PDB file of C-alpha atoms in Angstrom:
ATOM      1  CA  GLY A 569     180.485  78.798  19.031  1.00 63.00           C
ATOM      2  CA  ALA A 570     182.014  80.146  22.251  1.00 82.00           C
ATOM      3  CA  VAL A 571     185.285  78.258  22.127  1.00 89.00           C
ATOM      4  CA  VAL A 572     188.119  79.127  24.472  1.00 93.00           C
ATOM      5  CA  SER A 573     191.596  77.719  24.045  1.00 94.00           C
ATOM      6  CA  GLN A 574     194.548  77.575  26.411  1.00 96.00           C
ATOM      7  CA  HIS A 575     198.184  77.003  25.718  1.00 96.00           C
ATOM      8  CA  PRO A 576     200.040  75.023  26.822  1.00 96.00           C
ATOM      9  CA  SER A 577     197.900  72.107  27.984  1.00 94.00           C
ATOM     10  CA  TRP A 578     200.554  71.108  30.465  1.00 94.00           C
ATOM     11  CA  VAL A 579     203.948  72.353  31.490  1.00 96.00           C
ATOM     12  CA  ILE A 580     206.674  71.115  33.787  1.00 96.00           C
ATOM     13  CA  CYS A 581     209.176  73.705  34.955  1.00 95.00           C
ATOM     14  CA  LYS A 582     211.949  74.024  37.484  1.00 96.00           C
ATOM     15  CA  SER A 583     211.547  75.963  40.697  1.00 96.00           C
ATOM     16  CA  GLY A 584     212.443  79.617  40.254  1.00 96.00           C
ATOM     17  CA  THR A 585     211.545  79.882  36.592  1.00 96.00           C
ATOM     18  CA  SER A 586     208.572  81.714  35.088  1.00 96.00           C
ATOM     19  CA  VAL A 587     205.770  80.209  33.059  1.00 97.00           C
ATOM     20  CA  LYS A 588     203.342  81.962  30.719  1.00 97.00           C
ATOM     21  CA  ILE A 589     199.883  80.585  30.003  1.00 97.00           C
ATOM     22  CA  GLU A 590     197.769  81.930  27.158  1.00 97.00           C
ATOM     23  CA  CYS A 591     193.993  82.068  27.010  1.00 96.00           C
ATOM     24  CA  ARG A 592     192.248  82.853  23.746  1.00 95.00           C
ATOM     25  CA  SER A 593     188.613  83.246  22.788  1.00 93.00           C
ATOM     26  CA  LEU A 594     188.513  81.790  19.290  1.00 93.00           C
ATOM     27  CA  ASP A 595     185.149  82.825  17.891  1.00 89.00           C
ATOM     28  CA  PHE A 596     184.067  85.759  19.988  1.00 89.00           C
ATOM     29  CA  GLN A 597     185.450  88.860  21.599  1.00 89.00           C
ATOM     30  CA  ALA A 598     185.733  88.811  25.357  1.00 87.00           C
ATOM     31  CA  THR A 599     186.046  92.078  27.190  1.00 80.00           C
ATOM     32  CA  THR A 600     186.406  90.126  30.409  1.00 89.00           C
ATOM     33  CA  MET A 601     188.367  86.972  31.108  1.00 93.00           C
ATOM     34  CA  PHE A 602     188.791  85.179  34.405  1.00 94.00           C
ATOM     35  CA  TRP A 603     191.606  83.071  35.789  1.00 96.00           C
ATOM     36  CA  TYR A 604     190.967  80.195  38.182  1.00 95.00           C
ATOM     37  CA  ARG A 605     193.093  77.565  39.835  1.00 95.00           C
ATOM     38  CA  GLN A 606     191.881  74.182  40.916  1.00 93.00           C
ATOM     39  CA  PHE A 607     193.569  71.709  43.223  1.00 89.00           C
ATOM     40  CA  PRO A 608     192.790  67.982  42.889  1.00 86.00           C
ATOM     41  CA  LYS A 609     189.239  67.123  43.865  1.00 84.00           C
ATOM     42  CA  GLN A 610     188.533  70.687  44.885  1.00 89.00           C
ATOM     43  CA  SER A 611     186.444  73.510  43.566  1.00 91.00           C
ATOM     44  CA  LEU A 612     187.508  76.295  41.240  1.00 92.00           C
ATOM     45  CA  MET A 613     189.002  79.288  43.004  1.00 93.00           C
ATOM     46  CA  LEU A 614     188.837  82.619  41.250  1.00 92.00           C
ATOM     47  CA  MET A 615     192.254  84.242  41.128  1.00 94.00           C
ATOM     48  CA  ALA A 616     191.669  87.382  39.110  1.00 94.00           C
ATOM     49  CA  THR A 617     189.473  89.182  36.644  1.00 92.00           C
ATOM     50  CA  SER A 618     191.121  90.440  33.504  1.00 89.00           C
ATOM     51  CA  ASN A 619     189.650  93.320  31.525  1.00 86.00           C
ATOM     52  CA  GLU A 620     190.962  94.298  28.116  1.00 82.00           C
ATOM     53  CA  GLY A 621     193.025  97.436  28.294  1.00 81.00           C
ATOM     54  CA  SER A 622     193.075  97.770  32.059  1.00 83.00           C
ATOM     55  CA  LYS A 623     194.760  96.281  35.088  1.00 87.00           C
ATOM     56  CA  ALA A 624     193.549  92.970  36.393  1.00 91.00           C
ATOM     57  CA  THR A 625     191.557  92.767  39.593  1.00 91.00           C
ATOM     58  CA  TYR A 626     192.943  90.182  41.970  1.00 94.00           C
ATOM     59  CA  GLU A 627     191.040  88.251  44.604  1.00 92.00           C
ATOM     60  CA  GLN A 628     192.060  88.519  48.193  1.00 91.00           C
ATOM     61  CA  GLY A 629     195.125  86.472  48.961  1.00 92.00           C
ATOM     62  CA  VAL A 630     196.376  86.267  45.379  1.00 94.00           C
ATOM     63  CA  GLU A 631     199.779  87.913  44.911  1.00 93.00           C
ATOM     64  CA  LYS A 632     199.607  90.208  41.910  1.00 91.00           C
ATOM     65  CA  ASP A 633     203.392  90.355  41.593  1.00 94.00           C
ATOM     66  CA  LYS A 634     203.575  86.599  41.410  1.00 96.00           C
ATOM     67  CA  PHE A 635     200.673  86.023  39.045  1.00 96.00           C
ATOM     68  CA  LEU A 636     201.018  88.608  36.294  1.00 95.00           C
ATOM     69  CA  ILE A 637     197.986  89.028  34.086  1.00 94.00           C
ATOM     70  CA  ASN A 638     197.908  90.860  30.781  1.00 90.00           C
ATOM     71  CA  HIS A 639     194.805  91.279  28.648  1.00 88.00           C
ATOM     72  CA  ALA A 640     196.387  92.452  25.437  1.00 83.00           C
ATOM     73  CA  SER A 641     193.380  92.239  23.147  1.00 88.00           C
ATOM     74  CA  LEU A 642     189.728  91.273  23.102  1.00 89.00           C
ATOM     75  CA  THR A 643     190.700  87.682  22.372  1.00 92.00           C
ATOM     76  CA  LEU A 644     193.853  87.124  24.407  1.00 93.00           C
ATOM     77  CA  SER A 645     194.730  87.121  28.081  1.00 94.00           C
ATOM     78  CA  THR A 646     197.953  85.756  29.560  1.00 95.00           C
ATOM     79  CA  LEU A 647     198.863  84.585  33.030  1.00 97.00           C
ATOM     80  CA  THR A 648     202.527  84.492  33.974  1.00 97.00           C
ATOM     81  CA  VAL A 649     203.527  82.602  37.079  1.00 97.00           C
ATOM     82  CA  THR A 650     206.771  84.221  38.148  1.00 96.00           C
ATOM     83  CA  SER A 651     209.469  82.503  40.192  1.00 96.00           C
ATOM     84  CA  ALA A 652     207.362  79.366  40.370  1.00 96.00           C
ATOM     85  CA  HIS A 653     207.586  77.082  43.389  1.00 95.00           C
ATOM     86  CA  PRO A 654     206.255  73.552  43.906  1.00 95.00           C
ATOM     87  CA  GLU A 655     203.255  74.895  45.809  1.00 94.00           C
ATOM     88  CA  ASP A 656     202.203  76.722  42.623  1.00 95.00           C
ATOM     89  CA  SER A 657     201.625  73.365  40.958  1.00 95.00           C
ATOM     90  CA  SER A 658     197.964  73.263  40.054  1.00 95.00           C
ATOM     91  CA  PHE A 659     195.397  73.187  37.286  1.00 94.00           C
ATOM     92  CA  TYR A 660     194.951  76.714  35.914  1.00 96.00           C
ATOM     93  CA  ILE A 661     191.791  77.419  33.968  1.00 96.00           C
ATOM     94  CA  CYS A 662     190.680  80.563  32.225  1.00 96.00           C
ATOM     95  CA  SER A 663     187.184  81.541  31.226  1.00 94.00           C
ATOM     96  CA  ALA A 664     185.874  84.176  28.860  1.00 93.00           C
ATOM     97  CA  ARG A 665     182.630  86.002  29.257  1.00 87.00           C
ATOM     98  CA  THR A 666     180.285  86.514  26.332  1.00 79.00           C
ATOM     99  CA  ASP A 667     177.605  89.131  26.277  1.00 68.00           C
ATOM    100  CA  PRO A 668     175.732  89.323  28.353  1.00 67.00           C
ATOM    101  CA  TYR A 669     176.385  86.691  30.969  1.00 74.00           C
ATOM    102  CA  GLU A 670     177.681  83.317  29.928  1.00 82.00           C
ATOM    103  CA  GLN A 671     181.199  82.175  30.797  1.00 86.00           C
ATOM    104  CA  TYR A 672     183.003  79.524  28.822  1.00 90.00           C
ATOM    105  CA  PHE A 673     186.069  77.760  30.145  1.00 92.00           C
ATOM    106  CA  GLY A 674     189.259  76.884  28.393  1.00 94.00           C
ATOM    107  CA  PRO A 675     190.583  73.312  28.582  1.00 92.00           C
ATOM    108  CA  GLY A 676     192.982  74.201  31.399  1.00 94.00           C
ATOM    109  CA  THR A 677     196.732  74.084  31.883  1.00 95.00           C
ATOM    110  CA  ARG A 678     198.319  71.667  34.304  1.00 95.00           C
ATOM    111  CA  LEU A 679     201.417  73.210  35.840  1.00 96.00           C
ATOM    112  CA  THR A 680     203.960  71.068  37.655  1.00 96.00           C
ATOM    113  CA  VAL A 681     206.877  72.782  39.344  1.00 96.00           C
ATOM    114  CA  THR A 682     209.782  70.537  40.289  1.00 96.00           C
TER     115      THR A 682
ATOM    116  CA  GLN B 989     180.308  83.263  50.813  1.00 81.00           C
ATOM    117  CA  GLN B 990     180.836  79.996  49.002  1.00 91.00           C
ATOM    118  CA  PRO B 991     177.470  78.465  47.993  1.00 95.00           C
ATOM    119  CA  VAL B 992     176.584  75.139  49.547  1.00 97.00           C
ATOM    120  CA  GLN B 993     175.931  72.235  47.246  1.00 97.00           C
ATOM    121  CA  SER B 994     174.074  69.082  48.191  1.00 97.00           C
ATOM    122  CA  PRO B 995     174.433  66.221  48.018  1.00 97.00           C
ATOM    123  CA  GLN B 996     178.215  65.904  47.945  1.00 96.00           C
ATOM    124  CA  ALA B 997     177.974  62.747  45.884  1.00 97.00           C
ATOM    125  CA  VAL B 998     175.324  60.584  44.308  1.00 97.00           C
ATOM    126  CA  ILE B 999     175.356  57.234  42.541  1.00 97.00           C
ATOM    127  CA  LEU B1000     172.643  56.443  40.027  1.00 95.00           C
ATOM    128  CA  ARG B1001     171.674  53.628  37.738  1.00 96.00           C
ATOM    129  CA  GLU B1002     171.214  54.562  34.114  1.00 96.00           C
ATOM    130  CA  GLY B1003     167.723  55.951  33.623  1.00 96.00           C
ATOM    131  CA  GLU B1004     167.284  57.229  37.169  1.00 97.00           C
ATOM    132  CA  ASP B1005     166.726  60.857  38.116  1.00 96.00           C
ATOM    133  CA  ALA B1006     168.755  63.164  40.340  1.00 96.00           C
ATOM    134  CA  VAL B1007     168.465  66.606  41.870  1.00 97.00           C
ATOM    135  CA  ILE B1008     171.436  68.742  42.866  1.00 97.00           C
ATOM    136  CA  ASN B1009     170.903  71.788  45.023  1.00 97.00           C
ATOM    137  CA  CYS B1010     172.894  74.988  45.395  1.00 97.00           C
ATOM    138  CA  SER B1011     172.128  77.341  48.289  1.00 96.00           C
ATOM    139  CA  SER B1012     173.425  80.749  49.165  1.00 93.00           C
ATOM    140  CA  SER B1013     173.269  82.892  52.260  1.00 91.00           C
ATOM    141  CA  LYS B1014     173.605  86.056  50.169  1.00 88.00           C
ATOM    142  CA  ALA B1015     171.241  87.525  47.609  1.00 87.00           C
ATOM    143  CA  LEU B1016     171.943  86.013  44.217  1.00 87.00           C
ATOM    144  CA  TYR B1017     171.957  87.718  40.852  1.00 87.00           C
ATOM    145  CA  SER B1018     172.609  84.619  38.806  1.00 89.00           C
ATOM    146  CA  VAL B1019     173.487  80.949  39.079  1.00 92.00           C
ATOM    147  CA  HIS B1020     175.651  79.153  36.530  1.00 92.00           C
ATOM    148  CA  TRP B1021     175.792  75.370  36.272  1.00 94.00           C
ATOM    149  CA  TYR B1022     178.781  73.430  34.936  1.00 94.00           C
ATOM    150  CA  ARG B1023     179.772  69.789  34.597  1.00 95.00           C
ATOM    151  CA  GLN B1024     183.404  68.779  34.856  1.00 94.00           C
ATOM    152  CA  LYS B1025     184.850  65.400  33.948  1.00 93.00           C
ATOM    153  CA  HIS B1026     188.089  64.226  35.490  1.00 87.00           C
ATOM    154  CA  GLY B1027     191.109  66.057  34.107  1.00 84.00           C
ATOM    155  CA  GLU B1028     189.015  68.323  31.910  1.00 88.00           C
ATOM    156  CA  ALA B1029     187.750  71.881  32.146  1.00 86.00           C
ATOM    157  CA  PRO B1030     184.183  72.629  33.261  1.00 90.00           C
ATOM    158  CA  VAL B1031     181.555  72.619  30.534  1.00 90.00           C
ATOM    159  CA  PHE B1032     178.832  75.259  30.652  1.00 88.00           C
ATOM    160  CA  LEU B1033     175.334  73.824  31.100  1.00 90.00           C
ATOM    161  CA  MET B1034     173.093  76.801  31.740  1.00 87.00           C
ATOM    162  CA  ILE B1035     172.663  80.093  33.512  1.00 88.00           C
ATOM    163  CA  LEU B1036     169.685  81.280  35.519  1.00 89.00           C
ATOM    164  CA  LEU B1037     169.080  84.910  36.293  1.00 84.00           C
ATOM    165  CA  LYS B1038     167.336  86.687  39.144  1.00 75.00           C
ATOM    166  CA  GLY B1039     163.633  86.601  38.542  1.00 71.00           C
ATOM    167  CA  GLY B1040     162.994  83.017  39.436  1.00 62.00           C
ATOM    168  CA  GLU B1041     163.249  81.440  36.040  1.00 70.00           C
ATOM    169  CA  GLN B1042     163.495  77.863  34.918  1.00 69.00           C
ATOM    170  CA  LYS B1043     165.471  76.513  32.045  1.00 69.00           C
ATOM    171  CA  GLY B1044     166.219  73.239  30.436  1.00 69.00           C
ATOM    172  CA  HIS B1045     167.429  71.409  27.419  1.00 72.00           C
ATOM    173  CA  GLU B1046     167.138  67.743  26.640  1.00 75.00           C
ATOM    174  CA  LYS B1047     166.889  65.987  29.982  1.00 86.00           C
ATOM    175  CA  ILE B1048     168.680  68.538  32.123  1.00 91.00           C
ATOM    176  CA  SER B1049     166.799  71.453  33.606  1.00 91.00           C
ATOM    177  CA  ALA B1050     167.233  73.906  36.434  1.00 93.00           C
ATOM    178  CA  SER B1051     165.252  76.310  38.550  1.00 91.00           C
ATOM    179  CA  PHE B1052     166.120  79.397  40.552  1.00 90.00           C
ATOM    180  CA  ASN B1053     164.122  80.225  43.660  1.00 87.00           C
ATOM    181  CA  GLU B1054     164.892  83.840  44.413  1.00 84.00           C
ATOM    182  CA  LYS B1055     163.125  83.832  47.775  1.00 85.00           C
ATOM    183  CA  LYS B1056     165.139  80.900  49.041  1.00 87.00           C
ATOM    184  CA  GLN B1057     168.337  81.977  47.245  1.00 90.00           C
ATOM    185  CA  GLN B1058     168.568  78.480  45.923  1.00 92.00           C
ATOM    186  CA  SER B1059     168.949  76.792  42.581  1.00 94.00           C
ATOM    187  CA  SER B1060     168.304  73.173  41.721  1.00 95.00           C
ATOM    188  CA  LEU B1061     169.599  71.147  38.796  1.00 95.00           C
ATOM    189  CA  TYR B1062     167.373  68.294  37.602  1.00 95.00           C
ATOM    190  CA  LEU B1063     168.781  65.362  35.697  1.00 95.00           C
ATOM    191  CA  THR B1064     166.125  63.042  34.327  1.00 93.00           C
ATOM    192  CA  ALA B1065     166.573  59.594  32.823  1.00 94.00           C
ATOM    193  CA  SER B1066     170.301  59.841  33.456  1.00 94.00           C
ATOM    194  CA  GLN B1067     172.798  58.593  30.909  1.00 94.00           C
ATOM    195  CA  LEU B1068     176.314  57.292  31.426  1.00 96.00           C
ATOM    196  CA  SER B1069     177.625  60.510  29.895  1.00 94.00           C
ATOM    197  CA  TYR B1070     176.120  62.505  32.745  1.00 95.00           C
ATOM    198  CA  SER B1071     178.810  61.248  35.107  1.00 97.00           C
ATOM    199  CA  GLY B1072     181.088  63.972  36.415  1.00 96.00           C
ATOM    200  CA  THR B1073     181.266  66.647  39.045  1.00 96.00           C
ATOM    201  CA  TYR B1074     178.627  69.343  38.888  1.00 97.00           C
ATOM    202  CA  PHE B1075     179.458  72.815  40.101  1.00 96.00           C
ATOM    203  CA  CYS B1076     177.215  75.761  40.640  1.00 96.00           C
ATOM    204  CA  GLY B1077     178.791  79.188  40.273  1.00 94.00           C
ATOM    205  CA  THR B1078     177.008  82.077  41.904  1.00 92.00           C
ATOM    206  CA  GLU B1079     177.046  85.753  41.090  1.00 88.00           C
ATOM    207  CA  TYR B1080     175.884  87.960  43.931  1.00 85.00           C
ATOM    208  CA  SER B1081     173.639  90.983  43.700  1.00 77.00           C
ATOM    209  CA  GLY B1082     175.786  94.051  44.083  1.00 73.00           C
ATOM    210  CA  GLY B1083     178.964  92.115  43.484  1.00 69.00           C
ATOM    211  CA  SER B1084     181.535  92.411  40.720  1.00 68.00           C
ATOM    212  CA  GLN B1085     179.812  91.504  37.482  1.00 68.00           C
ATOM    213  CA  GLY B1086     180.810  88.134  36.187  1.00 74.00           C
ATOM    214  CA  ASN B1087     182.770  87.056  39.247  1.00 83.00           C
ATOM    215  CA  LEU B1088     181.612  83.544  40.045  1.00 88.00           C
ATOM    216  CA  ILE B1089     182.024  81.858  43.383  1.00 91.00           C
ATOM    217  CA  PHE B1090     181.827  78.122  42.975  1.00 94.00           C
ATOM    218  CA  GLY B1091     180.427  75.524  45.322  1.00 95.00           C
ATOM    219  CA  LYS B1092     182.481  72.492  46.290  1.00 95.00           C
ATOM    220  CA  GLY B1093     180.785  70.351  43.678  1.00 96.00           C
ATOM    221  CA  THR B1094     178.549  67.297  43.549  1.00 97.00           C
ATOM    222  CA  LYS B1095     180.074  64.131  42.178  1.00 97.00           C
ATOM    223  CA  LEU B1096     177.583  62.197  40.092  1.00 97.00           C
ATOM    224  CA  SER B1097     178.298  58.624  39.049  1.00 97.00           C
ATOM    225  CA  VAL B1098     175.935  56.889  36.645  1.00 97.00           C
ATOM    226  CA  LYS B1099     176.292  53.125  36.497  1.00 96.00           C
ATOM    227  CA  PRO B1100     174.968  50.841  33.744  1.00 94.00           C
TER     228      PRO B1100
END
């Protein structure tokens, strides 16, 4: 149980375009999902908390207009990187929280902006 | 705010034991432990809640010392499959529920 999927696994896009990443909890309902980014050999940095049916809560320094988060249902959250630039290239990972406390991570999406 | 993990890296021979520590300067509500292999997402190992509990399964266990605001992960009789980077994620008392702040990680390499 507690499987989280992400799509796509990797994406290469041109600078200025937008990319959407999906995060799904496959066998449980997640009222809360989290989005992280991770640079090579570094730790996971929380970007935002996504709650079903409400606006996402962004961490300090994360541009909400650039990283659009939508939590459409109890099993799906999406992250859209708008007007992507090379510095947005990173490993993006989502996690979903089960009741009461455990968080399970998706397999991650590697974004490369050229 | 970021918890401090030690050591930064450790190399073991198969069958040896290791301890990884995670310390916080703020009061902790919970500590979550994950293992991440290169190019993959972190895999949940266990969670410890305020109250000073201990947990374990197979040869991996962990403790949470509430007074010291510290958690330790114990790996006994290590196997090759234990290799990876171990992260602790901390949830602070009074903080946003579920928001984890991760340490910088401890890279564990198990050699045959």
